[in-house]
C-alpha cells in the first residue's frame, strides 16, 4: 500500500492532463506499480554482481571472439561455478553512427555476428551478457553514440538482444546533472520488462550513494581505478565513506578489479580482492581470464572470500581503525558472524591487531577465527586477533561466536 501511495504522489506531482487520466486508470497504475516494485526487488542485485568486464585489460581492443572465449574460460576455469556470471562488454562495441531508424548497431568489423547471437552464445554457457552505454552524446572513447535522449529506443534494443546488465557511463554529458540523466534510462530499462542490472557510472560526481538506490543496482563512488597500489587504496578509502548506503538491491562500486593485470604484487592484489569482497563491491574481474596463471586464479577463486561478498545480510564492511598505516576493516555477516580484514599499508613489516572492541565484539566473547586465505581455523580466540604482516599484506578472517 505504501508504494502505491508513493506512486500516486509521483503522478500527481506531474500535472499534465495525460497524467490525470493515468491516475484514473487503476489497471495502468497497478501495472506500473508492479514494474516499479521490480526495480527494488527484481531478483537482481540482491547480492553484489560477480563477473568480468573487458575494459581494464582490453580497453577498446575487443571483438566477439574475445567475448566468446572469455565466456568459455569463465566456465572451464571453474569461476562460473563460484558465482561469476556476468560477461560485460565495455566501450567500443558499436558503430559510431546509428542505423537509418536510429538504432545503435554492433560494430561490423569486430562484432560481425551481432549482439543477439553473442547473447545467445553467452546464455548457452549459463552466463549473462552485459553491455555499455553513456548518459551523454558520445561514449568516453568517442567512438560510439551515447544514449542521452535515446533511452527508450536503446533500452528496447538492448532487451531485444537479450542483454542482462548495463554499465552507463558519464562522458559528453552537456553539464546536465546525473540526477536528471540517469533516471530516464532506469525507467526505460524497467519498461522493457527484462530484468537488466543497471550500473550507474557517474564517477561519484554527485554523491550517487545518496540517490542511486532508487535508480540502479550499483553506483560508482570513484573515478576509474588504475592498476597500481595508490589508485587501488584510494578507491577503497573513498568508497568506504558511503558504506551505510549499500544493501541488497543497491551497491557502492569502487570500480572493477585489477587482479591479474600485472601492476601490483600478489599481496597487493590479495588485499584488493579482500577489501572489495568485504566492502560488498561488485566483483568484476578485469584481467584476461583466458590465460590465468595459478596465482591469479587462486586469488579470484577463493570461495570463502567470495562467500563474505555474497553473504545474504548485505552489510558493507568498513574501516573501523587506522593507526600509522595499520588498518582494521570489519563488518557483520549473517548468523551473527563477523568478517575482519587486518591490513598493513606500510612499506615495512608490522604487526596489526584487531581488538574485539574495534570490531563490535564484547570483550568476554570467544570466537573461532577462520583464516580465509590460509584455510585454517584458530579455536577459542578472545580479546583480539593479531598477525605480523609483510608490507601491503592483509589477512582476512570470519569470526564465529562460540
Ligand atoms: C488502462 O491501462 C491499461 C494498461 O496499460 C490499458 O490496457 C487500458 O486500455 C487502459 N484503460 C483505459 C480506459 O484507458
Ligand atoms: C550534445 O547534443 C546536443 C543536441 O544535439 C547538443 O546541443 C550538444 O551541444 C551536444 N553536446 C556535446 C557535449 O557534444
Ligand atoms: C582455484 O585455482 C587453483 C589453481 O588453478 C586450483 O587448483 C583450485 O582447484 C581452484 N579452486 C576452485 C574452488 O576452483
Short mmCIF file of C-alpha atoms and ligand atoms in Angstrom, two decimals:
data_model
loop_
_atom_site.label_atom_id
_atom_site.label_comp_id
_atom_site.label_asym_id
_atom_site.label_seq_id
_atom_site.Cartn_x
_atom_site.Cartn_y
_atom_site.Cartn_z
CA UNK A 1 0.00 0.00 0.00
CA UNK A 2 2.80 2.40 0.87
CA UNK A 3 4.43 2.01 -2.55
CA UNK A 4 1.04 2.56 -4.18
CA UNK A 5 0.62 5.86 -2.37
CA UNK A 6 4.13 6.93 -3.20
CA UNK A 7 3.49 6.21 -6.82
CA UNK A 8 0.23 8.17 -6.90
CA UNK A 9 2.06 11.15 -5.42
CA UNK A 10 4.61 10.95 -8.20
CA UNK A 11 1.82 11.02 -10.74
CA UNK A 12 0.02 13.89 -9.04
CA UNK A 13 3.26 15.83 -9.00
CA UNK A 14 3.43 15.67 -12.78
CA UNK A 15 0.31 17.66 -13.54
CA UNK A 16 -0.33 17.13 -17.21
CA UNK A 17 -3.76 16.06 -18.41
CA UNK A 18 -2.48 12.68 -19.57
CA UNK A 19 -1.11 12.09 -16.08
CA UNK A 20 -4.50 12.93 -14.64
CA UNK A 21 -6.06 10.35 -16.96
CA UNK A 22 -3.40 7.88 -15.91
CA UNK A 23 -4.37 8.43 -12.31
CA UNK A 24 -7.92 7.39 -13.11
CA UNK A 25 -6.78 4.23 -14.88
CA UNK A 26 -6.30 1.85 -11.99
CA UNK A 27 -5.18 -1.01 -14.23
CA UNK A 28 -2.32 1.05 -15.53
CA UNK A 29 -1.40 2.32 -12.08
CA UNK A 30 -1.29 -1.20 -10.73
CA UNK A 31 0.88 -2.50 -13.55
CA UNK A 32 3.28 0.45 -13.28
CA UNK A 33 3.47 -0.08 -9.56
CA UNK A 34 4.29 -3.71 -10.18
CA UNK A 35 7.12 -2.73 -12.51
CA UNK A 36 8.45 -0.21 -10.03
CA UNK A 37 8.49 -2.75 -7.25
CA UNK A 38 10.52 -4.97 -9.55
CA UNK A 39 13.26 -2.36 -9.65
CA UNK A 40 13.83 -2.74 -5.96
CA UNK A 41 13.11 -6.43 -5.64
CA UNK A 42 13.59 -7.90 -9.08
CA UNK A 43 15.86 -10.75 -8.12
CA UNK A 44 18.91 -8.94 -9.47
CA UNK A 45 21.42 -7.19 -7.30
CA UNK A 46 20.29 -8.96 -4.15
CA UNK A 47 24.00 -9.61 -3.61
CA UNK A 48 26.82 -7.74 -5.39
CA UNK A 49 27.20 -8.71 -9.04
CA UNK A 50 30.06 -11.04 -10.00
CA UNK A 51 31.55 -11.44 -13.41
CA UNK A 52 34.03 -9.92 -15.83
CA UNK A 53 34.37 -6.69 -17.79
CA UNK A 54 36.52 -6.04 -20.84
CA UNK A 55 37.81 -2.55 -20.03
CA UNK A 56 40.66 -2.91 -17.54
CA UNK A 57 42.59 -5.35 -19.71
CA UNK A 58 41.43 -4.77 -23.28
CA UNK A 59 40.22 -1.16 -23.46
CA UNK A 60 38.86 -0.67 -26.96
CA UNK A 61 40.63 -3.73 -28.41
CA UNK A 62 37.68 -6.08 -28.15
CA UNK A 63 35.87 -8.36 -30.55
CA UNK A 64 33.35 -11.17 -30.45
CA UNK A 65 36.00 -13.94 -30.31
CA UNK A 66 37.42 -12.45 -27.13
CA UNK A 67 33.96 -12.30 -25.59
CA UNK A 68 33.11 -15.87 -26.60
CA UNK A 69 36.44 -17.22 -25.41
CA UNK A 70 36.04 -15.34 -22.14
CA UNK A 71 32.65 -16.98 -21.62
CA UNK A 72 34.25 -20.37 -22.36
CA UNK A 73 37.08 -19.63 -19.90
CA UNK A 74 34.68 -18.50 -17.21
CA UNK A 75 33.19 -21.98 -17.28
CA UNK A 76 36.38 -24.04 -17.85
CA UNK A 77 38.33 -22.31 -15.04
CA UNK A 78 35.56 -23.08 -12.55
CA UNK A 79 34.93 -19.38 -11.92
CA UNK A 80 31.37 -19.55 -13.23
CA UNK A 81 30.54 -22.26 -10.71
CA UNK A 82 31.76 -19.91 -7.95
CA UNK A 83 29.22 -17.25 -8.97
CA UNK A 84 30.95 -15.16 -11.64
CA UNK A 85 28.10 -14.89 -14.12
CA UNK A 86 28.21 -11.58 -15.99
CA UNK A 87 30.31 -11.23 -19.15
CA UNK A 88 30.29 -7.46 -19.60
CA UNK A 89 31.34 -5.69 -22.78
CA UNK A 90 32.57 -2.15 -22.11
CA UNK A 91 33.07 0.77 -24.52
CA UNK A 92 33.81 0.41 -28.26
CA UNK A 93 31.40 -2.39 -29.20
CA UNK A 94 29.29 -0.29 -31.60
CA UNK A 95 29.38 1.76 -34.77
CA UNK A 96 29.77 5.50 -34.38
CA UNK A 97 26.58 6.06 -36.37
CA UNK A 98 23.10 4.78 -35.60
CA UNK A 99 21.24 2.99 -38.41
CA UNK A 100 18.59 4.68 -40.56
CA UNK A 101 15.98 4.03 -37.86
CA UNK A 102 18.15 5.47 -35.11
CA UNK A 103 19.14 2.14 -33.54
CA UNK A 104 22.57 1.52 -32.08
CA UNK A 105 24.36 -1.18 -34.05
CA UNK A 106 27.21 -3.54 -33.22
CA UNK A 107 30.45 -2.71 -34.97
CA UNK A 108 30.54 -4.78 -38.16
CA UNK A 109 34.32 -5.16 -38.22
CA UNK A 110 34.62 -6.57 -34.68
CA UNK A 111 31.16 -7.97 -33.81
CA UNK A 112 30.04 -9.23 -37.24
CA UNK A 113 27.62 -11.82 -35.81
CA UNK A 114 25.78 -9.13 -33.86
CA UNK A 115 24.85 -8.85 -30.20
CA UNK A 116 21.81 -11.13 -30.28
CA UNK A 117 23.96 -14.05 -31.45
CA UNK A 118 26.59 -13.22 -28.85
CA UNK A 119 23.98 -13.08 -26.08
CA UNK A 120 22.60 -16.43 -27.24
CA UNK A 121 26.09 -17.90 -27.04
CA UNK A 122 26.81 -16.48 -23.59
CA UNK A 123 23.41 -17.64 -22.35
CA UNK A 124 24.07 -21.13 -23.72
CA UNK A 125 27.01 -21.28 -21.30
CA UNK A 126 24.70 -20.47 -18.39
CA UNK A 127 26.11 -16.93 -18.17
CA UNK A 128 24.72 -13.43 -18.67
CA UNK A 129 25.77 -10.72 -21.11
CA UNK A 130 26.35 -7.10 -20.14
CA UNK A 131 26.79 -4.09 -22.38
CA UNK A 132 27.81 -0.45 -22.07
CA UNK A 133 26.41 2.92 -22.99
CA UNK A 134 26.68 6.50 -21.81
CA UNK A 135 24.34 9.13 -20.36
CA UNK A 136 25.64 11.68 -22.84
CA UNK A 137 26.04 12.36 -26.55
CA UNK A 138 29.03 10.08 -27.02
CA UNK A 139 30.68 7.33 -25.04
CA UNK A 140 34.02 8.05 -23.35
CA UNK A 141 36.04 6.59 -26.24
CA UNK A 142 34.09 8.96 -28.50
CA UNK A 143 33.82 6.03 -30.88
CA UNK A 144 30.16 5.33 -30.18
CA UNK A 145 26.93 7.28 -29.70
CA UNK A 146 25.66 7.78 -26.16
CA UNK A 147 22.07 7.13 -25.12
CA UNK A 148 21.11 10.58 -23.84
CA UNK A 149 17.76 11.39 -25.44
CA UNK A 150 17.57 7.84 -26.89
CA UNK A 151 16.93 5.96 -23.63
CA UNK A 152 13.72 4.17 -24.61
CA UNK A 153 14.95 3.13 -28.02
CA UNK A 154 18.31 1.91 -26.73
CA UNK A 155 16.83 0.07 -23.76
CA UNK A 156 14.47 -1.73 -26.15
CA UNK A 157 17.39 -2.58 -28.41
CA UNK A 158 19.40 -4.00 -25.51
CA UNK A 159 16.42 -6.01 -24.24
CA UNK A 160 15.71 -7.35 -27.73
CA UNK A 161 19.29 -8.63 -27.90
CA UNK A 162 18.93 -10.37 -24.52
CA UNK A 163 21.23 -8.06 -22.57
CA UNK A 164 21.28 -8.64 -18.78
CA UNK A 165 23.44 -5.76 -17.45
CA UNK A 166 24.03 -2.17 -18.50
CA UNK A 167 27.01 -0.09 -17.39
CA UNK A 168 26.06 3.51 -18.03
CA UNK A 169 28.94 6.00 -18.27
CA UNK A 170 29.11 9.76 -17.85
CA UNK A 171 31.01 11.33 -20.77
CA UNK A 172 29.84 14.12 -23.14
CA UNK A 173 27.09 14.97 -20.69
CA UNK A 174 26.41 18.62 -21.58
CA UNK A 175 26.89 19.60 -17.95
CA UNK A 176 23.47 18.21 -17.04
CA UNK A 177 23.21 16.69 -13.57
CA UNK A 178 23.43 12.88 -13.43
CA UNK A 179 20.31 13.02 -11.26
CA UNK A 180 18.50 14.10 -14.42
CA UNK A 181 20.36 11.93 -16.91
CA UNK A 182 20.30 8.52 -15.19
CA UNK A 183 16.62 8.07 -14.19
CA UNK A 184 15.29 8.07 -17.78
CA UNK A 185 17.43 5.03 -18.61
CA UNK A 186 16.37 3.40 -15.35
CA UNK A 187 12.70 3.79 -16.34
CA UNK A 188 13.40 2.74 -19.91
CA UNK A 189 15.08 -0.48 -18.77
CA UNK A 190 12.16 -1.24 -16.44
CA UNK A 191 9.70 -0.62 -19.21
CA UNK A 192 11.33 -3.29 -21.37
CA UNK A 193 10.12 -5.88 -18.85
CA UNK A 194 13.50 -7.64 -18.96
CA UNK A 195 15.43 -7.74 -15.67
CA UNK A 196 18.58 -5.79 -16.52
CA UNK A 197 21.13 -4.94 -13.82
CA UNK A 198 21.64 -1.17 -14.03
CA UNK A 199 25.15 0.01 -13.11
CA UNK A 200 25.46 3.78 -12.70
CA UNK A 201 28.91 5.02 -13.65
CA UNK A 202 28.83 8.72 -12.82
CA UNK A 203 32.22 8.52 -11.04
CA UNK A 204 30.90 9.62 -7.66
CA UNK A 205 30.28 13.06 -9.13
CA UNK A 206 27.10 13.94 -7.22
CA UNK A 207 27.27 11.54 -4.27
CA UNK A 208 25.28 8.82 -6.04
CA UNK A 209 25.13 6.71 -2.88
CA UNK A 210 22.53 9.18 -1.62
CA UNK A 211 20.16 8.77 -4.60
CA UNK A 212 21.36 5.77 -6.61
CA UNK A 213 19.29 3.11 -4.93
CA UNK A 214 16.02 4.28 -6.46
CA UNK A 215 17.68 4.47 -9.89
CA UNK A 216 20.00 1.50 -10.25
CA UNK A 217 21.55 -1.58 -8.70
CA UNK A 218 25.04 -0.14 -8.16
CA UNK A 219 26.75 3.21 -8.44
CA UNK A 220 30.38 4.10 -8.88
CA UNK A 221 31.66 6.10 -5.91
CA UNK A 222 35.01 6.97 -7.51
CA UNK A 223 36.81 7.82 -10.74
CA UNK A 224 38.40 4.98 -12.73
CA UNK A 225 40.75 2.59 -10.99
CA UNK A 226 44.27 2.08 -12.32
CA UNK A 227 46.42 -0.99 -11.89
CA UNK A 228 48.59 0.32 -9.07
CA UNK A 229 48.67 0.45 -5.26
CA UNK A 230 47.89 4.16 -4.84
CA UNK A 231 44.88 4.02 -7.13
CA UNK A 232 43.52 0.85 -5.55
CA UNK A 233 43.89 2.05 -1.95
CA UNK A 234 42.39 5.46 -2.71
CA UNK A 235 39.35 3.83 -4.40
CA UNK A 236 38.92 1.68 -1.28
CA UNK A 237 39.07 4.71 1.03
CA UNK A 238 36.72 6.94 -0.97
CA UNK A 239 34.21 4.11 -1.36
CA UNK A 240 34.35 3.41 2.38
CA UNK A 241 32.77 6.77 3.20
CA UNK A 242 29.49 5.61 1.67
CA UNK A 243 29.28 2.24 3.41
CA UNK A 244 25.99 2.89 5.18
CA UNK A 245 24.14 3.37 1.87
CA UNK A 246 24.87 -0.09 0.46
CA UNK A 247 22.49 -3.02 0.79
CA UNK A 248 20.56 -5.67 -1.09
CA UNK A 249 19.44 -4.20 -4.42
CA UNK A 250 21.97 -1.34 -4.49
CA UNK A 251 25.75 -1.40 -4.00
CA UNK A 252 28.63 1.03 -3.77
CA UNK A 253 31.05 0.44 -6.64
CA UNK A 254 34.74 1.38 -6.19
CA UNK A 255 35.35 0.17 -9.78
CA UNK A 256 36.36 -3.12 -11.28
CA UNK A 257 39.12 -5.49 -10.21
CA UNK A 258 42.69 -5.14 -11.49
CA UNK A 259 43.74 -8.50 -10.02
CA UNK A 260 45.89 -10.31 -12.58
CA UNK A 261 46.76 -7.32 -14.76
CA UNK A 262 50.36 -7.15 -13.55
CA UNK A 263 50.70 -3.72 -11.94
CA UNK A 264 50.57 -4.85 -8.29
CA UNK A 265 52.23 -7.54 -6.21
CA UNK A 266 50.41 -10.70 -5.19
CA UNK A 267 49.94 -9.36 -1.65
CA UNK A 268 48.55 -6.09 -3.02
CA UNK A 269 46.13 -7.98 -5.22
CA UNK A 270 45.13 -10.17 -2.28
CA UNK A 271 44.35 -7.01 -0.29
CA UNK A 272 42.47 -5.53 -3.28
CA UNK A 273 40.28 -8.64 -3.58
CA UNK A 274 39.77 -8.98 0.19
CA UNK A 275 38.71 -5.35 0.69
CA UNK A 276 36.41 -5.40 -2.36
CA UNK A 277 34.80 -8.58 -1.03
CA UNK A 278 34.39 -7.17 2.49
CA UNK A 279 33.01 -3.87 1.15
CA UNK A 280 30.32 -5.74 -0.84
CA UNK A 281 31.72 -4.27 -4.03
CA UNK A 282 30.87 -5.76 -7.41
CA UNK A 283 33.44 -8.49 -8.10
CA UNK A 284 34.04 -7.83 -11.78
CA UNK A 285 37.26 -9.44 -12.93
CA UNK A 286 39.32 -7.16 -15.14
CA UNK A 287 42.11 -9.40 -16.43
CA UNK A 288 42.29 -11.81 -19.37
CA UNK A 289 40.76 -14.94 -17.91
CA UNK A 290 41.68 -16.98 -20.99
CA UNK A 291 45.28 -17.03 -19.77
CA UNK A 292 45.01 -17.11 -15.97
CA UNK A 293 48.13 -18.04 -14.06
CA UNK A 294 47.74 -20.19 -10.95
CA UNK A 295 48.40 -17.29 -8.54
CA UNK A 296 45.70 -15.10 -10.08
CA UNK A 297 43.27 -17.97 -10.22
CA UNK A 298 43.81 -18.72 -6.54
CA UNK A 299 43.08 -15.10 -5.68
CA UNK A 300 39.90 -14.95 -7.73
CA UNK A 301 38.58 -18.40 -6.88
CA UNK A 302 38.72 -18.26 -3.07
CA UNK A 303 35.21 -19.43 -2.26
CA UNK A 304 35.47 -18.38 1.39
CA UNK A 305 36.28 -14.79 0.45
CA UNK A 306 33.55 -14.82 -2.18
CA UNK A 307 31.10 -16.05 0.45
CA UNK A 308 31.78 -12.92 2.52
CA UNK A 309 30.97 -10.76 -0.50
CA UNK A 310 27.82 -12.72 -1.28
CA UNK A 311 26.59 -13.03 2.31
CA UNK A 312 22.84 -12.56 2.48
CA UNK A 313 22.90 -9.89 5.17
CA UNK A 314 24.36 -7.48 2.60
CA UNK A 315 26.04 -5.09 5.03
CA UNK A 316 29.15 -3.36 3.69
CA UNK A 317 32.19 -3.90 5.91
CA UNK A 318 34.17 -0.75 6.64
CA UNK A 319 37.39 0.60 8.02
CA UNK A 320 36.98 0.61 11.80
CA UNK A 321 40.52 1.51 12.85
CA UNK A 322 43.51 3.11 11.23
CA UNK A 323 46.74 3.95 13.03
CA UNK A 324 50.07 4.64 11.30
CA UNK A 325 49.08 2.61 8.25
CA UNK A 326 47.86 -0.34 10.32
CA UNK A 327 44.22 -0.89 9.48
CA UNK A 328 41.29 -2.96 10.66
CA UNK A 329 38.26 -3.36 8.43
CA UNK A 330 35.21 -5.29 9.59
CA UNK A 331 31.53 -5.91 9.07
CA UNK A 332 28.72 -8.18 10.23
CA UNK A 333 27.66 -11.32 8.38
CA UNK A 334 24.54 -13.41 8.67
CA UNK A 335 24.30 -15.93 11.54
CA UNK A 336 25.94 -13.42 13.88
CA UNK A 337 29.37 -13.89 12.29
CA UNK A 338 31.88 -11.10 11.75
CA UNK A 339 34.23 -10.59 8.80
CA UNK A 340 37.56 -8.91 9.54
CA UNK A 341 40.50 -7.78 7.42
CA UNK A 342 43.70 -6.65 9.10
CA UNK A 343 45.94 -4.78 6.67
CA UNK A 344 49.47 -3.38 6.78
CA UNK A 345 49.55 -0.44 4.41
CA UNK A 346 53.14 0.46 5.32
CA UNK A 347 56.24 -0.24 3.28
CA UNK A 348 57.68 -2.37 6.11
CA UNK A 349 56.64 -5.48 8.01
CA UNK A 350 54.41 -4.78 11.02
CA UNK A 351 52.05 -6.45 13.46
CA UNK A 352 48.41 -5.49 13.06
CA UNK A 353 45.93 -6.12 15.85
CA UNK A 354 42.16 -6.03 15.80
CA UNK A 355 40.87 -5.79 19.34
CA UNK A 356 37.38 -7.16 19.81
CA UNK A 357 36.11 -3.75 20.89
CA UNK A 358 37.19 -2.36 17.44
CA UNK A 359 35.06 -4.90 15.63
CA UNK A 360 31.97 -4.81 17.80
CA UNK A 361 32.57 -7.92 19.89
CA UNK A 362 32.09 -7.81 23.65
CA UNK A 363 35.42 -8.33 25.44
CA UNK A 364 34.42 -11.65 27.04
CA UNK A 365 33.45 -13.21 23.70
CA UNK A 366 35.23 -16.31 22.47
CA UNK A 367 35.30 -17.00 18.76
CA UNK A 368 36.66 -19.44 16.25
CA UNK A 369 38.72 -17.45 13.76
CA UNK A 370 38.76 -18.83 10.25
CA UNK A 371 41.70 -17.51 8.19
CA UNK A 372 40.19 -17.30 4.69
CA UNK A 373 43.50 -17.23 2.81
CA UNK A 374 45.36 -19.80 4.90
CA UNK A 375 42.25 -22.01 5.13
CA UNK A 376 42.94 -22.71 8.78
CA UNK A 377 40.96 -22.13 11.99
CA UNK A 378 42.15 -20.87 15.38
CA UNK A 379 39.76 -22.05 18.13
CA UNK A 380 38.63 -20.09 21.18
CA UNK A 381 40.19 -16.75 20.38
CA UNK A 382 39.28 -13.92 22.74
CA UNK A 383 40.18 -10.28 23.27
CA UNK A 384 41.95 -9.62 20.00
CA UNK A 385 43.24 -11.12 16.80
CA UNK A 386 46.68 -10.21 15.63
CA UNK A 387 49.24 -11.09 12.96
CA UNK A 388 52.58 -9.96 11.64
CA UNK A 389 52.10 -8.83 8.07
CA UNK A 390 54.53 -8.08 5.25
CA UNK A 391 54.35 -4.70 3.57
CA UNK A 392 50.90 -4.17 1.96
CA UNK A 393 49.75 -7.64 3.02
CA UNK A 394 46.48 -8.47 4.76
CA UNK A 395 44.75 -11.32 6.49
CA UNK A 396 41.05 -11.96 6.25
CA UNK A 397 39.00 -13.81 8.86
CA UNK A 398 35.48 -14.87 9.58
CA UNK A 399 34.83 -14.98 13.34
CA UNK A 400 32.17 -17.35 14.64
CA UNK A 401 30.99 -16.86 18.22
CA UNK A 402 31.31 -19.92 20.44
C1 LIG B 1 -5.70 1.40 -18.74
O1 LIG B 1 -4.37 0.93 -18.80
C2 LIG B 1 -4.26 -0.39 -19.25
C3 LIG B 1 -2.78 -0.83 -19.08
O2 LIG B 1 -1.92 -0.02 -19.82
C4 LIG B 1 -4.74 -0.46 -20.70
O3 LIG B 1 -4.64 -1.79 -21.17
C5 LIG B 1 -6.18 0.00 -20.73
O4 LIG B 1 -6.61 0.05 -22.08
C6 LIG B 1 -6.34 1.40 -20.11
N1 LIG B 1 -7.77 1.70 -19.99
C7 LIG B 1 -8.27 2.89 -20.30
C8 LIG B 1 -9.74 3.07 -20.07
O5 LIG B 1 -7.58 3.81 -20.78
C1 LIG B 2 25.01 17.03 -27.49
O1 LIG B 2 23.95 17.08 -28.38
C2 LIG B 2 23.13 18.21 -28.19
C3 LIG B 2 21.93 18.08 -29.11
O2 LIG B 2 22.33 17.70 -30.38
C4 LIG B 2 23.94 19.47 -28.46
O3 LIG B 2 23.15 20.60 -28.23
C5 LIG B 2 25.13 19.50 -27.51
O4 LIG B 2 25.95 20.58 -27.77
C6 LIG B 2 25.94 18.23 -27.61
N1 LIG B 2 26.90 18.23 -26.54
C7 LIG B 2 28.13 17.76 -26.64
C8 LIG B 2 28.98 17.81 -25.41
O5 LIG B 2 28.57 17.30 -27.68
C1 LIG B 3 41.44 -22.41 -7.76
O1 LIG B 3 42.56 -22.38 -8.61
C2 LIG B 3 43.57 -23.31 -8.29
C3 LIG B 3 44.76 -23.04 -9.20
O2 LIG B 3 44.43 -23.23 -10.53
C4 LIG B 3 43.01 -24.72 -8.40
O3 LIG B 3 43.99 -25.67 -8.05
C5 LIG B 3 41.80 -24.86 -7.50
O4 LIG B 3 41.20 -26.11 -7.68
C6 LIG B 3 40.79 -23.78 -7.80
N1 LIG B 3 39.72 -23.82 -6.81
C7 LIG B 3 38.42 -23.72 -7.11
C8 LIG B 3 37.50 -23.73 -5.98
O5 LIG B 3 38.03 -23.61 -8.26
#
